[in-house]
Coordinates of C-alpha atoms and ligand atoms in Angstrom, one line a residue:
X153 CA -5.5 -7.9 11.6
X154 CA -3.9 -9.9 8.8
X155 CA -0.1 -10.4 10.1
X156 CA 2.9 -10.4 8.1
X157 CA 5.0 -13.4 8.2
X158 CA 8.8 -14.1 7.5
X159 CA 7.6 -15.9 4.3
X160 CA 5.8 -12.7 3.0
X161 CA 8.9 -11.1 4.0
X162 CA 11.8 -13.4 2.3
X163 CA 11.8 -11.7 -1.2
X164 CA 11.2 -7.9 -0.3
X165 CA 13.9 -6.5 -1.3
X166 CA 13.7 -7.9 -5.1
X167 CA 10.3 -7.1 -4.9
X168 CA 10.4 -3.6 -3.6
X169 CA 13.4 -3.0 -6.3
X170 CA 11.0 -4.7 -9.4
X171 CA 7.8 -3.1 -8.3
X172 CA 10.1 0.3 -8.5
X173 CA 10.7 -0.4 -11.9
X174 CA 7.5 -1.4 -12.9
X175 CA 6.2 1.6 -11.1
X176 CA 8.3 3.8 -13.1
X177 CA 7.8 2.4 -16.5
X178 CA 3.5 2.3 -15.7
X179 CA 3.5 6.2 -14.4
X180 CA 6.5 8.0 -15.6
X181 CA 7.2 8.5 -11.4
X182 CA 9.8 6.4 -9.6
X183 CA 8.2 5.0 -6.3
X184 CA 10.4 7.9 -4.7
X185 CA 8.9 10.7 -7.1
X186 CA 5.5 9.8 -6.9
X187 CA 5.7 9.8 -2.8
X188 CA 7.3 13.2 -3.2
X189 CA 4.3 14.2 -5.7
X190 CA 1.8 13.4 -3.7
X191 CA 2.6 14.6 -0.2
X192 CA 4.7 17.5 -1.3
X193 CA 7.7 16.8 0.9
X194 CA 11.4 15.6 0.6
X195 CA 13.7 14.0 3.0
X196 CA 16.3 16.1 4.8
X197 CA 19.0 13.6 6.4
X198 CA 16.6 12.6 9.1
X199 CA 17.4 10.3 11.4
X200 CA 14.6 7.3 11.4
X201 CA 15.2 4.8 14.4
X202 CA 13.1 1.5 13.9
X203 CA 12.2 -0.2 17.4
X204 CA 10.9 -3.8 17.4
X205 CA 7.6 -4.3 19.4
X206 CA 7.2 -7.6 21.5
X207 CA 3.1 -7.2 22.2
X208 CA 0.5 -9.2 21.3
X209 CA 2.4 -12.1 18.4
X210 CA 5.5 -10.5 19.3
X211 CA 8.0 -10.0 16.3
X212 CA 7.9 -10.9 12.9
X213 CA 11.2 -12.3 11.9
X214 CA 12.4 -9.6 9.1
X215 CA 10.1 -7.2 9.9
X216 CA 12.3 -4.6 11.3
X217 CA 15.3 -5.5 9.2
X218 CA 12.8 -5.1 6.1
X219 CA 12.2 -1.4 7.0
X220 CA 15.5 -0.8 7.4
X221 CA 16.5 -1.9 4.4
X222 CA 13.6 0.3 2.7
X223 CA 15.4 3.3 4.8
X224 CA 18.4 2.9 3.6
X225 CA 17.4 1.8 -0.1
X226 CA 15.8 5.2 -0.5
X227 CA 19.0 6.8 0.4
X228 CA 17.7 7.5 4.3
X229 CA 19.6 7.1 7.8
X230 CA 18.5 4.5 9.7
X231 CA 18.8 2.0 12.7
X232 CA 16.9 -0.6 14.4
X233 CA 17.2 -0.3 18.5
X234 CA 19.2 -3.3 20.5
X235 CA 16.0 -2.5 22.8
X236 CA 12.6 -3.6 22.1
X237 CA 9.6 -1.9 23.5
X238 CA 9.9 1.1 25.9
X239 CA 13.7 0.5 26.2
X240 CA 14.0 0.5 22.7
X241 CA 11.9 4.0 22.5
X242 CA 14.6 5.2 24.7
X243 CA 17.0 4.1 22.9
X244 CA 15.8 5.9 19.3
X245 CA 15.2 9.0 21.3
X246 CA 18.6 9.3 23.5
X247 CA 20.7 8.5 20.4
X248 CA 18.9 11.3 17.9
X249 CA 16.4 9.8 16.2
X250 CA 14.0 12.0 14.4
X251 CA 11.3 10.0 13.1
X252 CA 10.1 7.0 14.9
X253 CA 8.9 3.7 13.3
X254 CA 7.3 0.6 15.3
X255 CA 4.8 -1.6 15.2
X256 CA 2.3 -4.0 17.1
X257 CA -0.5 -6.0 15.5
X258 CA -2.9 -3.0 15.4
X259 CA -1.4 -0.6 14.1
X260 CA 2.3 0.2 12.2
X261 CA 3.4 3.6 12.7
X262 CA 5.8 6.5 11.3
X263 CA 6.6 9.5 14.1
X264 CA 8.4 12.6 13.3
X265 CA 9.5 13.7 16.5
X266 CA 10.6 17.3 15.4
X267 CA 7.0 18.0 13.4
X268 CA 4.9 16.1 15.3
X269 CA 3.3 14.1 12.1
X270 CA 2.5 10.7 12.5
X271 CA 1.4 8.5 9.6
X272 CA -0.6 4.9 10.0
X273 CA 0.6 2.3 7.5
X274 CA -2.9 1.2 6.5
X275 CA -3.7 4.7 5.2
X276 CA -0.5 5.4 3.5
X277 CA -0.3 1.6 1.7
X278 CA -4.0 2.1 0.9
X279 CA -3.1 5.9 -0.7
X280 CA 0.4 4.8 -2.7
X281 CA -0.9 1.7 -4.3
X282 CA -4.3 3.8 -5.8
X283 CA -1.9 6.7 -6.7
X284 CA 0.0 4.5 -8.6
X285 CA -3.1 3.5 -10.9
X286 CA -4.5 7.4 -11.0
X287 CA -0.8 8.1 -12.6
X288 CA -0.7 5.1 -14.8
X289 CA 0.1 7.1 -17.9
X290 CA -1.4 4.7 -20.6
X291 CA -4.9 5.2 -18.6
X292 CA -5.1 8.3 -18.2
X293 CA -8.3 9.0 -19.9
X294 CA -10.0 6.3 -18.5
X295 CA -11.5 7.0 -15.1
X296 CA -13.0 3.8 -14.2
X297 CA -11.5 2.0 -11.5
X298 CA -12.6 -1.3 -8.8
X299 CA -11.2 -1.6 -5.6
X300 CA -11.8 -5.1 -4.3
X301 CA -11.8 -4.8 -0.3
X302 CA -13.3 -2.4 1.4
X303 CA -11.6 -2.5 4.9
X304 CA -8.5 -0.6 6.9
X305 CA -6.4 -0.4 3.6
X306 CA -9.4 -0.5 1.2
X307 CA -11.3 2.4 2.3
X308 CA -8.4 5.1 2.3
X309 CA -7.7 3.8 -1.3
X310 CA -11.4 4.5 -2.6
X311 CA -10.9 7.9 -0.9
X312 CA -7.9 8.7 -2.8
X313 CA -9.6 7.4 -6.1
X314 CA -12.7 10.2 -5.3
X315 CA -10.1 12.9 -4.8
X316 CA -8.3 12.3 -7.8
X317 CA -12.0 12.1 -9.9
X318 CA -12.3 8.3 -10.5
X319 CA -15.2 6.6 -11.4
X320 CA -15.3 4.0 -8.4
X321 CA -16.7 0.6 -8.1
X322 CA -16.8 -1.2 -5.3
X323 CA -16.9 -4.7 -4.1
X324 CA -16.6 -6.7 -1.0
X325 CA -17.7 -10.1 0.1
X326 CA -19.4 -8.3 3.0
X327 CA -22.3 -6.9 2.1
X328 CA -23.1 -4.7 5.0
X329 CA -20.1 -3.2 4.4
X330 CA -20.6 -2.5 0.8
X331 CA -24.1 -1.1 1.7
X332 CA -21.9 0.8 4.4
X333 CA -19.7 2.3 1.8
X334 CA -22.5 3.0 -0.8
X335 CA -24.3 5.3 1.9
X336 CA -20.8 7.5 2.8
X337 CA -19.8 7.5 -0.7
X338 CA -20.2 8.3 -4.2
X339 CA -19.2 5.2 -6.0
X340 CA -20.6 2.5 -7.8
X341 CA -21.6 -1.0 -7.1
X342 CA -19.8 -3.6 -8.8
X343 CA -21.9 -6.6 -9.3
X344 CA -21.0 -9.0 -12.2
X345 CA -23.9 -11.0 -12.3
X346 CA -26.1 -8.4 -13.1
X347 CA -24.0 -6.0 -15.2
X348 CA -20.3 -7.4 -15.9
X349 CA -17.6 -4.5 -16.1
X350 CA -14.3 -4.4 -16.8
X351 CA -11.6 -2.8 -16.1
X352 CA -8.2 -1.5 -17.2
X353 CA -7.1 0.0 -13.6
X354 CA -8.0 -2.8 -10.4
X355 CA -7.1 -2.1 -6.6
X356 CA -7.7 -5.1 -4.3
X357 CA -7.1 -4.9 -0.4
X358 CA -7.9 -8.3 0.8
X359 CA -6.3 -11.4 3.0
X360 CA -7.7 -13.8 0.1
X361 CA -6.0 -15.2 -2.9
X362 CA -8.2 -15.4 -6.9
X363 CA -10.4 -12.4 -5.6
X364 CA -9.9 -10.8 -9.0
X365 CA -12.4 -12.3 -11.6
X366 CA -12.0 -12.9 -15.1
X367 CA -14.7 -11.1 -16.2
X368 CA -13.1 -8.2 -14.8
X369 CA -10.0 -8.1 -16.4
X370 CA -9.0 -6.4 -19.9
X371 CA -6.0 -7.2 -22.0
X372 CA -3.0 -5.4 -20.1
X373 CA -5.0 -4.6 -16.9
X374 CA -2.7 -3.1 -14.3
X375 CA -3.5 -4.5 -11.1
X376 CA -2.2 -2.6 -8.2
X377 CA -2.3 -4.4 -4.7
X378 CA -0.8 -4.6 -0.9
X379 CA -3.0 -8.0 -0.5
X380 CA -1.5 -10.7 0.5
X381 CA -1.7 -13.6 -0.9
X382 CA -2.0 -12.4 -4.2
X383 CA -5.2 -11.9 -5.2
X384 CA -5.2 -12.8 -8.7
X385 CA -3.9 -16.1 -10.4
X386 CA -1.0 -16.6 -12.5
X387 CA -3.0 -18.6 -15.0
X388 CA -5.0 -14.7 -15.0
X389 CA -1.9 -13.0 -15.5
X390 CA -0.5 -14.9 -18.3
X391 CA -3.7 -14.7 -20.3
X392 CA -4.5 -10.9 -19.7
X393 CA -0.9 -9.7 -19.8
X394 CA -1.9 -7.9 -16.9
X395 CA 0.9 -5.8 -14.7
X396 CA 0.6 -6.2 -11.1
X397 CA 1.9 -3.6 -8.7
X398 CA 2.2 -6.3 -5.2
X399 CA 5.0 -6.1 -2.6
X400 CA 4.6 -7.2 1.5
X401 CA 5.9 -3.4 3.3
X402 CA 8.4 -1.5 1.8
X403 CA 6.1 0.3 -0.4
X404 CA 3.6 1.5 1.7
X405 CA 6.8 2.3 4.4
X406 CA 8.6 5.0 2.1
X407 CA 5.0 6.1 1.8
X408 CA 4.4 6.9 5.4
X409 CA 7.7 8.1 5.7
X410 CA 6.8 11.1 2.9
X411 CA 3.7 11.4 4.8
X412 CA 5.4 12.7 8.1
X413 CA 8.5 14.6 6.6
Ligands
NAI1747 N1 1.6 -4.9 1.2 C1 1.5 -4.0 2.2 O1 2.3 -3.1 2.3 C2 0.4 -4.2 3.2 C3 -0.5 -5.2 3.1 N2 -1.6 -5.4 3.9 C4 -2.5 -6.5 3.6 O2 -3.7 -6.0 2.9 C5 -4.8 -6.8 3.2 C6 -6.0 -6.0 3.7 O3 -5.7 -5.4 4.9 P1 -6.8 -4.7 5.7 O4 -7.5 -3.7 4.8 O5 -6.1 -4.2 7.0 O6 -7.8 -5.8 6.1 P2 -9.3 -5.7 6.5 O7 -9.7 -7.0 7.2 O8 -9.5 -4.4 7.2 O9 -10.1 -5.6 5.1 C7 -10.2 -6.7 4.2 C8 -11.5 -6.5 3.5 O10 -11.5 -7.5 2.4 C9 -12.8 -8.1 2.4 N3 -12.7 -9.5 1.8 C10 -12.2 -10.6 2.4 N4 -12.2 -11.6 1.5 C11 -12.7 -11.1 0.3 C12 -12.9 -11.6 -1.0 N5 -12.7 -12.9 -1.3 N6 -13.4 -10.8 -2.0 C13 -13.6 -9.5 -1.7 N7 -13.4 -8.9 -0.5 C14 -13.0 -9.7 0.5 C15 -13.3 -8.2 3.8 O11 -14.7 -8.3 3.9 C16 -12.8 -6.8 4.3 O12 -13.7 -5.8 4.1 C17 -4.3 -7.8 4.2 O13 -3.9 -9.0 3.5 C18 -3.1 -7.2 4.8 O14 -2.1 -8.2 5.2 C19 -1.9 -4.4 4.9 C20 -1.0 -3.4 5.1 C21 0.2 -3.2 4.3
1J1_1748 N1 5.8 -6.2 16.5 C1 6.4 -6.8 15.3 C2 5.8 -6.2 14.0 C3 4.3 -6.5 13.9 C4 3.7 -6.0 12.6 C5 2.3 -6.5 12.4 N2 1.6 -5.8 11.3 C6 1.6 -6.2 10.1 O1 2.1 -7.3 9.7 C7 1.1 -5.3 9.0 C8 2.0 -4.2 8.7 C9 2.2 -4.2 7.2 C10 1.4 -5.4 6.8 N3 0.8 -6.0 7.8 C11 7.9 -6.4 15.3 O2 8.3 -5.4 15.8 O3 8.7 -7.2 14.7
MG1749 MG1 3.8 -2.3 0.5

């Protein structure tokens, strides 16, 4: 489980405002509108209580404070508990809260306590960040699309790239994993030595950085990814003009938070 770090953490809040933009001007959506596209829900003045965990590496300096700057970016009401843990559930609960969100190293979770929906951040970062490519308006007509990273955030985006009809390929350094994947689902094999592609629209969902070839990229590619590090080079960007959808948690936290409203 790749963990966040106060680092990845220290310019979110210019990158969660940035990628908005960037969002907007690449799909015609703001961040806001697209989560409200795609799940078919809106907030209604729900009260989201965010409780620090102290199991397994304990807590991420930022981490809660991050989400609750998301909450209240998006225009939501929100609080982090004095209390960590189970005293910190009690505390979210006993003062109102209606949608819970906590994490530990496995798993970062949204609750709605009133609806009983609860939304895993993996899924919702891996579907936001391929929605964002399957509504970039100036590749519309092209279907193809390569997700780089086929694991816990990888495999929920090459499911929302089927549903919305893309041409998927697919590529991982694991191999069992990509013969995995091949077998459960109908996508392509991406395999540059033997026949090079390229591609306008590029997820990647990996813990590596300069995973994104050059012989993959076309003039103004939009790269769309939650990896971190980044996983394609500056030198790459420059040259390709490409536009790169990338920020550590906000992004795929609004997107969990539409998921359970
Ligand atoms: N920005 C955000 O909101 C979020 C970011 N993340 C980040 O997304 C990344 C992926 O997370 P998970 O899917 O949970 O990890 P995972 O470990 O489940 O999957 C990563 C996949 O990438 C593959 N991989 C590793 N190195 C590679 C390379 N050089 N080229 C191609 N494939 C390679 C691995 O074989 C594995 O299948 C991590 O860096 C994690 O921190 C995760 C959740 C939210
Ligand atoms: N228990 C800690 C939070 C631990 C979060 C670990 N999970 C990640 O870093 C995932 C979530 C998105 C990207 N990586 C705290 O409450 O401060
Ligand atoms: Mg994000």
């Amino acid at each position: 489980m790749a963990l966040l770090t106060p680092e990845d953490l220290a310019n979110m809040t210019n990158a969660l405002v940035e990628n908005d933009r960037l969002i907007t001007e690449l799909t015609d959506y703001s961040l806001d509108g697209l989560c409200r596209k795609i799940y078919g829900t809106v907030p209604r003045n729900e009260k989201i209580a965010i409780i620090p965990v102290t199991a397994g590496n304990g807590i991420i300096g930022s981490f809660s404070e991050s989400l609750l700057f998301t909450v209240q970016h998006f225009g939501m009401d929100g609080f982090i508990t004095e209390n960590t843990d189970v005293a910190g559930y009690y505390e979210a609960v006993t003062n109102g809260a209606d949608i819970i969100l906590m994490a530990d190293d496995l798993a970062y979770i949204a609750h709605n306590l009133r609806n009983g929906k609860i939304a895993h951040n993996q899924i919702c970062t891996g579907r936001i960040y391929a929605e964002i490519l399957c509504h970039a308006k100036d590749y519309a007509d092209d279907k193809d699309v390569l997700v780089i990273g086929l694991g816990k955030v990888g495999t929920p985006a090459l499911e929302t790239f089927l549903n919305e009809k893309q041409n998927v390929y697919v590529f991982d350094v694991d191999s069992k994993r990509v013969d995995e994947i091949l077998t459960d689902y109908p996508v392509f094999k991406y395999d540059p030595a033997k026949e090079p592609k390229s591609f306008f629209k590029i997820f990647e969902a990996t813990p590596c950085a300069d995973t994104i070839c050059e012989s993959a990229l076309k003039e103004n590619s939009i790269v769309s990814t939650p990896g971190i590090p980044l996983g394609i080079s500056d030198e790459l960007i420059e040259k390709y003009k490409v536009r790169v959808v990338s920020e550590p948690l906000g992004i795929g936290t609004l997107s969990m938070l539409y998921d359970v409203f």
